[in-house]
Tab-separated table of C-alpha atoms in Angstrom:
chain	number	residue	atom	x	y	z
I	511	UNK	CA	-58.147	-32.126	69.368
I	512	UNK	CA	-54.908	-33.975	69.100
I	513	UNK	CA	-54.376	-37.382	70.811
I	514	UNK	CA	-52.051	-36.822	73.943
I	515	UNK	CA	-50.786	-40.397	73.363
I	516	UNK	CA	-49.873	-38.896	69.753
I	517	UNK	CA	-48.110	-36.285	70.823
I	518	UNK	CA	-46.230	-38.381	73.699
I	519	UNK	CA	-44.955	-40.722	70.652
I	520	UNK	CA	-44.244	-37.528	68.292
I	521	UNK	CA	-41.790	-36.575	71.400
I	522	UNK	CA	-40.641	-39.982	72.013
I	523	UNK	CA	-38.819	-39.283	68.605
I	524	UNK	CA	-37.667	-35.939	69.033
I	525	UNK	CA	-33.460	-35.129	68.557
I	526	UNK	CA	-31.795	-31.933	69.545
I	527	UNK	CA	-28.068	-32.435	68.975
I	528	UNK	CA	-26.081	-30.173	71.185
I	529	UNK	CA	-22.610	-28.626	69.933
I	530	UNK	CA	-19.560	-29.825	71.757
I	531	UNK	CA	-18.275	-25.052	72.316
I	532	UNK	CA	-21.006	-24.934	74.606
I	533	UNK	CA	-19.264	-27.155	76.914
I	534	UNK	CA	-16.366	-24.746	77.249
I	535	UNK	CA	-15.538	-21.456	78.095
I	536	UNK	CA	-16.761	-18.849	76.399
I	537	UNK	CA	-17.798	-15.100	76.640
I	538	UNK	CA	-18.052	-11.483	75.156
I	539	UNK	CA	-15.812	-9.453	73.151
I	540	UNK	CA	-14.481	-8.585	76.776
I	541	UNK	CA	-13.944	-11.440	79.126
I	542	UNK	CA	-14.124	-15.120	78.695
I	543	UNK	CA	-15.035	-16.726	82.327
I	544	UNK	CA	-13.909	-19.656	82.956
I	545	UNK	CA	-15.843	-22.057	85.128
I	546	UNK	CA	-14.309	-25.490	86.894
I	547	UNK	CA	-14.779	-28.635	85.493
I	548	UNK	CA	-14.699	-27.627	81.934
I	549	UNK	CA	-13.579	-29.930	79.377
I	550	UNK	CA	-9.910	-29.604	78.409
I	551	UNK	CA	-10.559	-32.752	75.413
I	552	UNK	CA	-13.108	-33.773	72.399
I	553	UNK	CA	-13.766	-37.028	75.098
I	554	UNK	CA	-14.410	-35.091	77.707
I	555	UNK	CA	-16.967	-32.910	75.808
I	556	UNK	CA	-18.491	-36.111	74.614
I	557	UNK	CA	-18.704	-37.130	77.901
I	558	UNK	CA	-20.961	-33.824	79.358
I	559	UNK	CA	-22.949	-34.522	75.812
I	560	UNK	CA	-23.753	-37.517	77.123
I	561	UNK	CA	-25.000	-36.267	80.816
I	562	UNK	CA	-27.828	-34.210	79.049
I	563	UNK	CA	-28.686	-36.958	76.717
I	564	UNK	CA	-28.666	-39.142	80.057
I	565	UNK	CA	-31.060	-36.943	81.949
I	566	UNK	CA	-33.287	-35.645	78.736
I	567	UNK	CA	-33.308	-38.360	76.721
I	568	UNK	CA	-33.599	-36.715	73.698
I	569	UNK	CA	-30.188	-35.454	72.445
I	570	UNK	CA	-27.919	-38.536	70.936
I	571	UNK	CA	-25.506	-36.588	68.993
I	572	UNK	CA	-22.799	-33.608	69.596
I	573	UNK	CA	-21.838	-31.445	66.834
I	574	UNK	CA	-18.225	-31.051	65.937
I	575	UNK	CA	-15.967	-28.001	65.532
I	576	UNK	CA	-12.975	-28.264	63.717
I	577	UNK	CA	-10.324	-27.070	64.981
I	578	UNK	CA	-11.371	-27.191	68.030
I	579	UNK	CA	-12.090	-30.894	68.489
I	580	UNK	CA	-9.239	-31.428	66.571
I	581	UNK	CA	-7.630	-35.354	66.986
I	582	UNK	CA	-5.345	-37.988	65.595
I	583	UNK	CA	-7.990	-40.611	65.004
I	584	UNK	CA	-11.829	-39.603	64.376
I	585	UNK	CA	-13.003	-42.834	63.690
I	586	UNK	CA	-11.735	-43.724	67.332
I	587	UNK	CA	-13.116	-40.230	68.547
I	588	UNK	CA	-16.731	-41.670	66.952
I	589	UNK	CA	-16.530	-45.313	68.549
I	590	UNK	CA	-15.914	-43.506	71.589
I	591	UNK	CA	-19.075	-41.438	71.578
I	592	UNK	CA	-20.818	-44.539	71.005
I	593	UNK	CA	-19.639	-46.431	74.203
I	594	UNK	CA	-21.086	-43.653	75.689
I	595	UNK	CA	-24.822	-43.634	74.376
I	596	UNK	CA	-24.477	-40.637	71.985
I	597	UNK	CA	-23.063	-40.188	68.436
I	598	UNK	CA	-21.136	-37.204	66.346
I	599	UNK	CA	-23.206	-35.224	64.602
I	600	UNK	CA	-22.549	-32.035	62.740
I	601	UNK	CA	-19.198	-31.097	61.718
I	602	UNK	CA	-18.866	-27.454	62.032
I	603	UNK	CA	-15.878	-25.663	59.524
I	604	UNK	CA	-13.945	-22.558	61.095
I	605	UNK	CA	-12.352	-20.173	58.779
I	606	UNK	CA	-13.025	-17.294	60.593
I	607	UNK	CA	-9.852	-17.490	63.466
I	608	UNK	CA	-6.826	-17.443	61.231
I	609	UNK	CA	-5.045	-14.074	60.587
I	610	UNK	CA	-5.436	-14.997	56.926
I	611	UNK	CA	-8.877	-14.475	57.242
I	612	UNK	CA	-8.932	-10.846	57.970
I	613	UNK	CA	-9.975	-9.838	54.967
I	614	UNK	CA	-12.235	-12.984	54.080
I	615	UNK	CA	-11.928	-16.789	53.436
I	616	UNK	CA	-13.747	-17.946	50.632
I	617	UNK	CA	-13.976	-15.043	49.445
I	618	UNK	CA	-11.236	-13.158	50.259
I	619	UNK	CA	-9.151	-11.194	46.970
I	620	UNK	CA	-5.895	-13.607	47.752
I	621	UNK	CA	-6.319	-16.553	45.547
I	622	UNK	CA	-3.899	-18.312	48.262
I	623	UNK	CA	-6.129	-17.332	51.311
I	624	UNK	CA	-9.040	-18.971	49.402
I	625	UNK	CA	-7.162	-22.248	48.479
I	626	UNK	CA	-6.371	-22.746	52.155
I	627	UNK	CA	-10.162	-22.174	53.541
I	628	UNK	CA	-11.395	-24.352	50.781
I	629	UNK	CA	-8.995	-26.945	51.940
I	630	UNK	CA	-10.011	-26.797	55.471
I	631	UNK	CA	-13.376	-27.017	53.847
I	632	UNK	CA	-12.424	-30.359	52.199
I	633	UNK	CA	-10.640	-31.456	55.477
I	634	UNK	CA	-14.300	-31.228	57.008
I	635	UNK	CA	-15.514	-33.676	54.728
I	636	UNK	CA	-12.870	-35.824	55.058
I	637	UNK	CA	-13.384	-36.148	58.997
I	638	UNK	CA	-17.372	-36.853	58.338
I	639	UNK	CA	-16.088	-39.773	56.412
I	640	UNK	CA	-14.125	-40.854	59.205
I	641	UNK	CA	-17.362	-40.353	62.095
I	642	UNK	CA	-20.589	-41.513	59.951
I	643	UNK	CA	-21.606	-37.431	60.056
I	644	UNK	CA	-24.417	-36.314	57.620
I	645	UNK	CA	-23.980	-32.669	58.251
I	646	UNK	CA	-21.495	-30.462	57.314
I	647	UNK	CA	-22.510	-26.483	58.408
I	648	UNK	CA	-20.813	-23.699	56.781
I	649	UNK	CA	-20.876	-20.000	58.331
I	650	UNK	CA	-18.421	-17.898	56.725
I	651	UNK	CA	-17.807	-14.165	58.718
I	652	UNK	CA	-16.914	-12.900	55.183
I	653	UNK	CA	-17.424	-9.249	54.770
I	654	UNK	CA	-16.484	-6.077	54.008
I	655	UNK	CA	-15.951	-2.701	57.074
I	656	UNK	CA	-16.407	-0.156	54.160
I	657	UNK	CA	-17.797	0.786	50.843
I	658	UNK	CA	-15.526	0.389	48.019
I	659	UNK	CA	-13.246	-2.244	49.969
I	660	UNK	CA	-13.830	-5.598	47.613
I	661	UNK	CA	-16.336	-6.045	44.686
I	662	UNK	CA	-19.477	-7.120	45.775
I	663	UNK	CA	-20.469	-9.299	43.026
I	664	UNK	CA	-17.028	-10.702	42.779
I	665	UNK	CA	-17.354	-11.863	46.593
I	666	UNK	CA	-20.816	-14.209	45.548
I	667	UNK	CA	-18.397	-15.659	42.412
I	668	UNK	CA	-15.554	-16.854	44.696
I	669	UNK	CA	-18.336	-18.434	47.037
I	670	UNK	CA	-20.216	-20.211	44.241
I	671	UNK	CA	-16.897	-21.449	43.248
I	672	UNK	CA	-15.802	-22.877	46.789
I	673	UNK	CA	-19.543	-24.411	47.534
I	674	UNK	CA	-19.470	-25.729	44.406
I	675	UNK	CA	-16.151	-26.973	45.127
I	676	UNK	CA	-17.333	-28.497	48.334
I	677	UNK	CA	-21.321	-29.591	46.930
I	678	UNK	CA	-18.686	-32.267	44.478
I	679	UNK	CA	-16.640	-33.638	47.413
I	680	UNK	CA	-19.895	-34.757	49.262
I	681	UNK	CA	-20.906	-38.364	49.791
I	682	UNK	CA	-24.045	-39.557	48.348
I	683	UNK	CA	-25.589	-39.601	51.986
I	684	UNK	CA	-23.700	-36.113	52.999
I	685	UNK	CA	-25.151	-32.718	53.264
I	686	UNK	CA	-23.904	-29.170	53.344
I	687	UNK	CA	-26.179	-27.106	55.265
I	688	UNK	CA	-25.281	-22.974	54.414
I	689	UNK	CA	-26.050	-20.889	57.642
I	690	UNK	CA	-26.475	-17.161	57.511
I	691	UNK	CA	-25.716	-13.912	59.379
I	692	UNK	CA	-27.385	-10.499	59.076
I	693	UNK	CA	-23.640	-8.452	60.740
I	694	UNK	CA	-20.967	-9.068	62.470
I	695	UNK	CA	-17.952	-9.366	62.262
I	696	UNK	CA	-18.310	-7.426	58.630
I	697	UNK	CA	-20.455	-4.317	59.511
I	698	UNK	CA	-21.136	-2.919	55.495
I	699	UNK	CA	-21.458	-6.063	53.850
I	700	UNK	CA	-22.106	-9.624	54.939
I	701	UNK	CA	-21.371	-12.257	52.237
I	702	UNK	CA	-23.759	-14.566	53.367
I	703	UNK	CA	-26.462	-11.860	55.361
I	704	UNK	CA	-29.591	-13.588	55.321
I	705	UNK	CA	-31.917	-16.623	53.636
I	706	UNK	CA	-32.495	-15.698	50.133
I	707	UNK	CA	-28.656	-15.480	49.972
I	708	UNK	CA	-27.946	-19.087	51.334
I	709	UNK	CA	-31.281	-20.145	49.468
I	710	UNK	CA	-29.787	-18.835	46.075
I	711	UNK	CA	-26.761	-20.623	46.473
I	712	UNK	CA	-28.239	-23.631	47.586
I	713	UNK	CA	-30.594	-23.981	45.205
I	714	UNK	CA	-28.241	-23.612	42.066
I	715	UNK	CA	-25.905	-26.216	44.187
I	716	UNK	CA	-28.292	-29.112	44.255
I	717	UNK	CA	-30.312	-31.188	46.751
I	718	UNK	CA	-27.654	-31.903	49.091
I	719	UNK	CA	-27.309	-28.411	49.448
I	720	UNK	CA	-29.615	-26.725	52.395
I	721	UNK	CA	-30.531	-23.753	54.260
I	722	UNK	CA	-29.789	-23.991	58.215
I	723	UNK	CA	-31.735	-21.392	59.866
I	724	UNK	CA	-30.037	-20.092	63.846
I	725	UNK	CA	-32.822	-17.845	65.501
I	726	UNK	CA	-30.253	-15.331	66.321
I	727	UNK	CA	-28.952	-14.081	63.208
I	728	UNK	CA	-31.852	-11.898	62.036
I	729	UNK	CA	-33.033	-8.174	62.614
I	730	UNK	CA	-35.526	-6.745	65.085
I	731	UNK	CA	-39.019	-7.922	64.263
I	732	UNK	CA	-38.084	-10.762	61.729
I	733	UNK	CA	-40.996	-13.031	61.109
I	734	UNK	CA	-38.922	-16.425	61.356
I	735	UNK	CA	-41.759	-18.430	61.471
I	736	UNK	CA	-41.970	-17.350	57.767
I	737	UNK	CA	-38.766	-18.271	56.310
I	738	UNK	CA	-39.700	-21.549	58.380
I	739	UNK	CA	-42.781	-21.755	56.159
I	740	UNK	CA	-40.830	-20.743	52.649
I	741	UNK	CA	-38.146	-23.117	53.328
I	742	UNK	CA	-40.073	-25.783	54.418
I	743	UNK	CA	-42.653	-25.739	51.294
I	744	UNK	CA	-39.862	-25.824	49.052
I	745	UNK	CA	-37.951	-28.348	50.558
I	746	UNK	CA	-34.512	-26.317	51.504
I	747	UNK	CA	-34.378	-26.446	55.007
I	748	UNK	CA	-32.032	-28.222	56.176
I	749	UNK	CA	-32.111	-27.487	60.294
I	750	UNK	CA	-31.901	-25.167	63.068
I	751	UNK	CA	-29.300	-23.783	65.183
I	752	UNK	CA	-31.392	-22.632	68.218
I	753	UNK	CA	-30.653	-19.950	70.471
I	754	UNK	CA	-32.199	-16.999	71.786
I	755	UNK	CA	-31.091	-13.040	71.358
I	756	UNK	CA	-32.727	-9.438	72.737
I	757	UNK	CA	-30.325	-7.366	70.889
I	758	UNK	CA	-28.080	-8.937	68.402
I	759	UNK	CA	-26.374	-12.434	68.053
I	760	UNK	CA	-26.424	-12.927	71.742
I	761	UNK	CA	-26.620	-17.021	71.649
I	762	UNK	CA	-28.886	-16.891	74.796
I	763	UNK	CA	-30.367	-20.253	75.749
I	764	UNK	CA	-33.152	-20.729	73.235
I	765	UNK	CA	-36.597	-20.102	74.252
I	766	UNK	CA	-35.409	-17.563	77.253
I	767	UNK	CA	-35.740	-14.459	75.283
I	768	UNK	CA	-38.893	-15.019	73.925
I	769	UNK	CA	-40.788	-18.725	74.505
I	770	UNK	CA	-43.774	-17.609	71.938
I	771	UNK	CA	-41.123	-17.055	69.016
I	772	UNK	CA	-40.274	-20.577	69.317
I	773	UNK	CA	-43.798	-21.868	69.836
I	774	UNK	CA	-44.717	-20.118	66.219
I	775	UNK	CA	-41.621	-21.565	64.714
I	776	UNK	CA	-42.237	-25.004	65.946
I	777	UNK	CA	-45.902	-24.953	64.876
I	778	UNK	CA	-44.945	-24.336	61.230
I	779	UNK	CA	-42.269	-26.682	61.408
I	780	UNK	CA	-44.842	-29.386	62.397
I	781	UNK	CA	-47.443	-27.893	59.531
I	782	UNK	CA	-44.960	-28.200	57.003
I	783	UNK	CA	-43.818	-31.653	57.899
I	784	UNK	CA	-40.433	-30.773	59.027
I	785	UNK	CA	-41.139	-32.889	62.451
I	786	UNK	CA	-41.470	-35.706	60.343
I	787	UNK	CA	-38.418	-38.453	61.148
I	788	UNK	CA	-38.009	-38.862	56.954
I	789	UNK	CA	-37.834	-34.515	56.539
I	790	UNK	CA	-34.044	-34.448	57.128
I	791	UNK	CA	-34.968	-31.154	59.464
I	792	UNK	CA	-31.618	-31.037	62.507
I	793	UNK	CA	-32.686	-29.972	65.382
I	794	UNK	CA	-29.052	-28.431	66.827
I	795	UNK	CA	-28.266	-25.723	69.785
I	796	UNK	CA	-25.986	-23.481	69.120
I	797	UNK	CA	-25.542	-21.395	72.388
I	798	UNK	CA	-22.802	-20.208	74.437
I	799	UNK	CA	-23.157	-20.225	78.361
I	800	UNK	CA	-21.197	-17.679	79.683
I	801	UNK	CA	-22.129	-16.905	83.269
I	802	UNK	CA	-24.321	-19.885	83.930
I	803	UNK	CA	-23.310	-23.656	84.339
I	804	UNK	CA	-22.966	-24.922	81.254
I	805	UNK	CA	-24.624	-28.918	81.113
I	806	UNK	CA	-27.577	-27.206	83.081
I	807	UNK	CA	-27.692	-24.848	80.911
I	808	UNK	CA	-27.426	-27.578	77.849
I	809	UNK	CA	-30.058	-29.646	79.822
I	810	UNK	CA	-32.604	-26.366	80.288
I	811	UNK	CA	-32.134	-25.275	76.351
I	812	UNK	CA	-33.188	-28.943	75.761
I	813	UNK	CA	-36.307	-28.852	77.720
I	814	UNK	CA	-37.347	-25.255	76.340
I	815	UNK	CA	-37.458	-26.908	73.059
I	816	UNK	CA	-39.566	-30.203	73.811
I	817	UNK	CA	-42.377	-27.486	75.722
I	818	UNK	CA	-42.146	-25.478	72.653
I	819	UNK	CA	-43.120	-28.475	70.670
I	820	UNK	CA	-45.217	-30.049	72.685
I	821	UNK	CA	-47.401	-26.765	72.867
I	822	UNK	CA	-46.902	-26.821	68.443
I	823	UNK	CA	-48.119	-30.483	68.619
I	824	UNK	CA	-51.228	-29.373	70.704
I	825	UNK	CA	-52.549	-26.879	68.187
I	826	UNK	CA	-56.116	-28.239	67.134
I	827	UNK	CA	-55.488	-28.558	63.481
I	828	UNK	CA	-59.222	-28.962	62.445
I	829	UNK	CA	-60.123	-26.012	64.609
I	830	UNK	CA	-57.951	-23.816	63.463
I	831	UNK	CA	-58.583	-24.877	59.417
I	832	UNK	CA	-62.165	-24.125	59.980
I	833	UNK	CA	-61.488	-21.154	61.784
I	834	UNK	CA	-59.010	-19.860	59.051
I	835	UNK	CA	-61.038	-20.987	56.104
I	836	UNK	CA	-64.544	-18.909	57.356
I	837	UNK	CA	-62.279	-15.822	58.457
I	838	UNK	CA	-62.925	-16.493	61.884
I	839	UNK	CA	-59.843	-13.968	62.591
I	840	UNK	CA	-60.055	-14.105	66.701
I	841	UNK	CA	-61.215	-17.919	66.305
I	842	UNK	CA	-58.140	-18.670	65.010
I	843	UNK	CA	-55.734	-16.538	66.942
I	844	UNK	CA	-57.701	-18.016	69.976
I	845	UNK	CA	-57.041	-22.044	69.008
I	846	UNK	CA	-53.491	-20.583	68.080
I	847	UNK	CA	-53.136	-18.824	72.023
I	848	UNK	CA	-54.914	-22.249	73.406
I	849	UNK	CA	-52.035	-24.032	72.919
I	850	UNK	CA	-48.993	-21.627	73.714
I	851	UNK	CA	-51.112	-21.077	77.457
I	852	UNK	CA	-51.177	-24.916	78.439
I	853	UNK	CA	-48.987	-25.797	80.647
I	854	UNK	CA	-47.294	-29.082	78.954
I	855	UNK	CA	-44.868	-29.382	81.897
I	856	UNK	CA	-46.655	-32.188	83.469
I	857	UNK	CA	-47.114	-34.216	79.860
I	858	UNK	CA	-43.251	-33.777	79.801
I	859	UNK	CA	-42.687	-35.014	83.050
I	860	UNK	CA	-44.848	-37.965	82.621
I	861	UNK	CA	-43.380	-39.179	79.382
I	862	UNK	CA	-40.196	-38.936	80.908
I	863	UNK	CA	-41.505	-41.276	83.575
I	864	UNK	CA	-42.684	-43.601	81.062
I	865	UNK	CA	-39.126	-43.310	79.017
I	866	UNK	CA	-37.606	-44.379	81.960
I	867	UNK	CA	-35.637	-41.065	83.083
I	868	UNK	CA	-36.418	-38.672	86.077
I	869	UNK	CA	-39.215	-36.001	85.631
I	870	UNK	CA	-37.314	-32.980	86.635
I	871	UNK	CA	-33.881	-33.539	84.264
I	872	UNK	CA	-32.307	-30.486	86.057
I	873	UNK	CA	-32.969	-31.554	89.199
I	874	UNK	CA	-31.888	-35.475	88.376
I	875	UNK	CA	-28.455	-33.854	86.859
I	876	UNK	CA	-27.856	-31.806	90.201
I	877	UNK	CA	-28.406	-35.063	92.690
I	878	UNK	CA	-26.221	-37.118	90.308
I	879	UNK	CA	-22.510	-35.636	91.647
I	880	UNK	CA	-21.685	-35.733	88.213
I	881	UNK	CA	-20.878	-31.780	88.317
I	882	UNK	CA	-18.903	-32.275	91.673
I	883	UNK	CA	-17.162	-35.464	89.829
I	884	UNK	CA	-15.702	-33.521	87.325
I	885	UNK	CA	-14.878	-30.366	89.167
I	886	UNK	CA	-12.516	-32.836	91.106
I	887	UNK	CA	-10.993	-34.879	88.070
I	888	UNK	CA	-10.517	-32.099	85.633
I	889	UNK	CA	-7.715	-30.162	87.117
I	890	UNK	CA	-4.390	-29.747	85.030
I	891	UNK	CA	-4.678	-28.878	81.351
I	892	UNK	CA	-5.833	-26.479	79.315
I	893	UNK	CA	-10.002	-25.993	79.357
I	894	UNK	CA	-11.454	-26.043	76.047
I	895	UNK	CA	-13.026	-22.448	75.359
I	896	UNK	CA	-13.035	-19.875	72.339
I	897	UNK	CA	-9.717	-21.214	69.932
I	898	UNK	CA	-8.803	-24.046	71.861
């Protein structure tokens, strides 16, 4: 059985960078809700980053999305994340919003439409000069409504050709990680649809080149845990954008929809030594709290993860080897359940107690008047949300 004080140090390293949209307003396809004491600047994001870090502990960077955190100086934008306890993360590329884009970025039949994405894409790069970033995520919603509309093949040239483009601007110490979605907004063809596309691509790009996986972008019944496993073993994943779904790409809080999902994804990333602090594996949420308050709801996404891991970290390797290797079928489903049923809330709430922070990080956040602070401070403005 694993060591609980092994464990408690394997946590003791754990990162989950949070993404600086989840801070603002955001909502359906039918009503963005706007809640007080949003952020209305890149600081004051930084600064709610900073409250969850505070109270978890565990999340020292904020992910970036340009434009949207748009400023003059992002050197100054990083220093001031750093007075703060946190750092900038991920810088996330948007060439999706544009009318230009209707009809594709990267990839879309106007030579001049691709020129200006792929400069945007450039601009990205640029900034993570100017913050220290290692990250740069690409999600492109290029696609096609209807059969016949663009050339299929054609598309995957013209986004070799702007990776590629992209792969050569990078810093020796820079990364582009390719994300993937099955629909939406292209409903016959999705450019980039799933993990053998961003894997192809990738792996003809290079090593710097690498496959993020988000836990919403998939059909009903995908084994994740597998492309997890795949990735892993051949050394393309690059990280995670967590978040949970029922239906479709609903960016629930990860872990709500289903808590065993992410158990069985976090036990193959610690078998294939993605938990490792030298695997280059980013942890990141990418969620979008529409009705419910969002640092809670930052703080909360952040815990489901750590019990998720903690439970992965629990699993009796030697057990279940022996089990697996004499075909011990229930023996090893049984070492596998043994773990997802304990209850690791207490192990959490002591090592937070050891590291110094409160036990219950929800609770700490509600009795620290930060909420009530800001709901006072922040009026005037406009409140960061969806385009701003």
């Amino acid at each position: 059985m694993t060591e609980i004080s092994a464990v408690k140090d394997a946590l003791r390293r754990q990162h989950i960078e949070t993404p600086s949209w989840a801070y603002g307003n955001s909502g359906t396809r039918f009503k963005v809700f706007p809640q007080p004491g949003v952020p209305r600047t890149p600081q004051e994001k930084i600064d709610d980053a900073a409250q969850v870090h505070r109270f978890t502990g565990v999340a020292p960077s904020v992910a970036l999305h340009i434009p949207w955190d748009t400023v003059d100086d992002y050197a100054a934008l990083a220093a001031y994340a750093q007075e703060r306890g946190v750092r900038i993360g991920a810088i996330n590329s948007n060439v999706f919003q544009d009318d230009d884009y209707k009809l594709g970025s990267v990839t879309n039949p106007d030579p001049a439409v691709r020129k200006k994405a792929l400069n945007h894409l450039l601009e990205c790069v640029d900034i993570m000069d100017a913050t220290g970033s290692r990250d740069l995520k690409l999600w492109f919603s290029d696609g096609t409504n209807y059969p016949g509309q663009d050339d299929i093949r054609e598309r995957q040239d013209r986004l070799f050709e702007a990776l590629q483009a992209v792969y050569e601007r990078l810093g020796d110490d820079q990364r582009m990680l390719l994300e993937y979605k099955l629909f939406e907004p292209a409903f016959y063809t999705t450019d980039v649809p799933d993990w053998g596309t961003s894997y192809a691509h990738c792996l003809k790009l290079g090593p710097k080149a690498q496959v993020v996986v988000d836990t919403g972008h998939h059909a009903p019944g995908t084994n994740i845990e597998f492309i997890v496993a795949f990735l892993l073993r051949e050394g393309k994943l690059g990280g995670f954008d967590f978040n949970s779904r029922f239906y479709a790409d609903d960016d629930l809080m990860v872990g709500s929809a289903d808590p065993f999902q992410l158990f069985r994804i976090m036990y193959e990333v610690v078998r294939g030594g993605g938990y490792e602090p030298d695997s280059g594996v980013a942890f990141m949420l990418d969620q979008c709290h529409n009705i419910e308050p969002k640092i809670q709801g930052q703080i909360r996404s952040v815990m489901n993860v750590q019990e998720a891991t903690a439970k992965a970290l629990l699993v009796d390797a030697e057990a279940l080897r022996e089990a697996q290797r004499s075909g011990d079928v229930l023996g090893a489903n049984a070492v596998f359940m043994d773990a997802f049923n304990t209850d690791v809330r207490p192990l959490l709430a002591e090592l937070r107690e050891e590291m110094g922070l409160h036990p219950d990080p929800v609770a700490a956040y509600k009795a620290s008047g930060y909420f009530e602070r800001i709901v006072a401070e922040r009026v005037g403005g406009t409140q960061a949300g969806w385009g701003a």
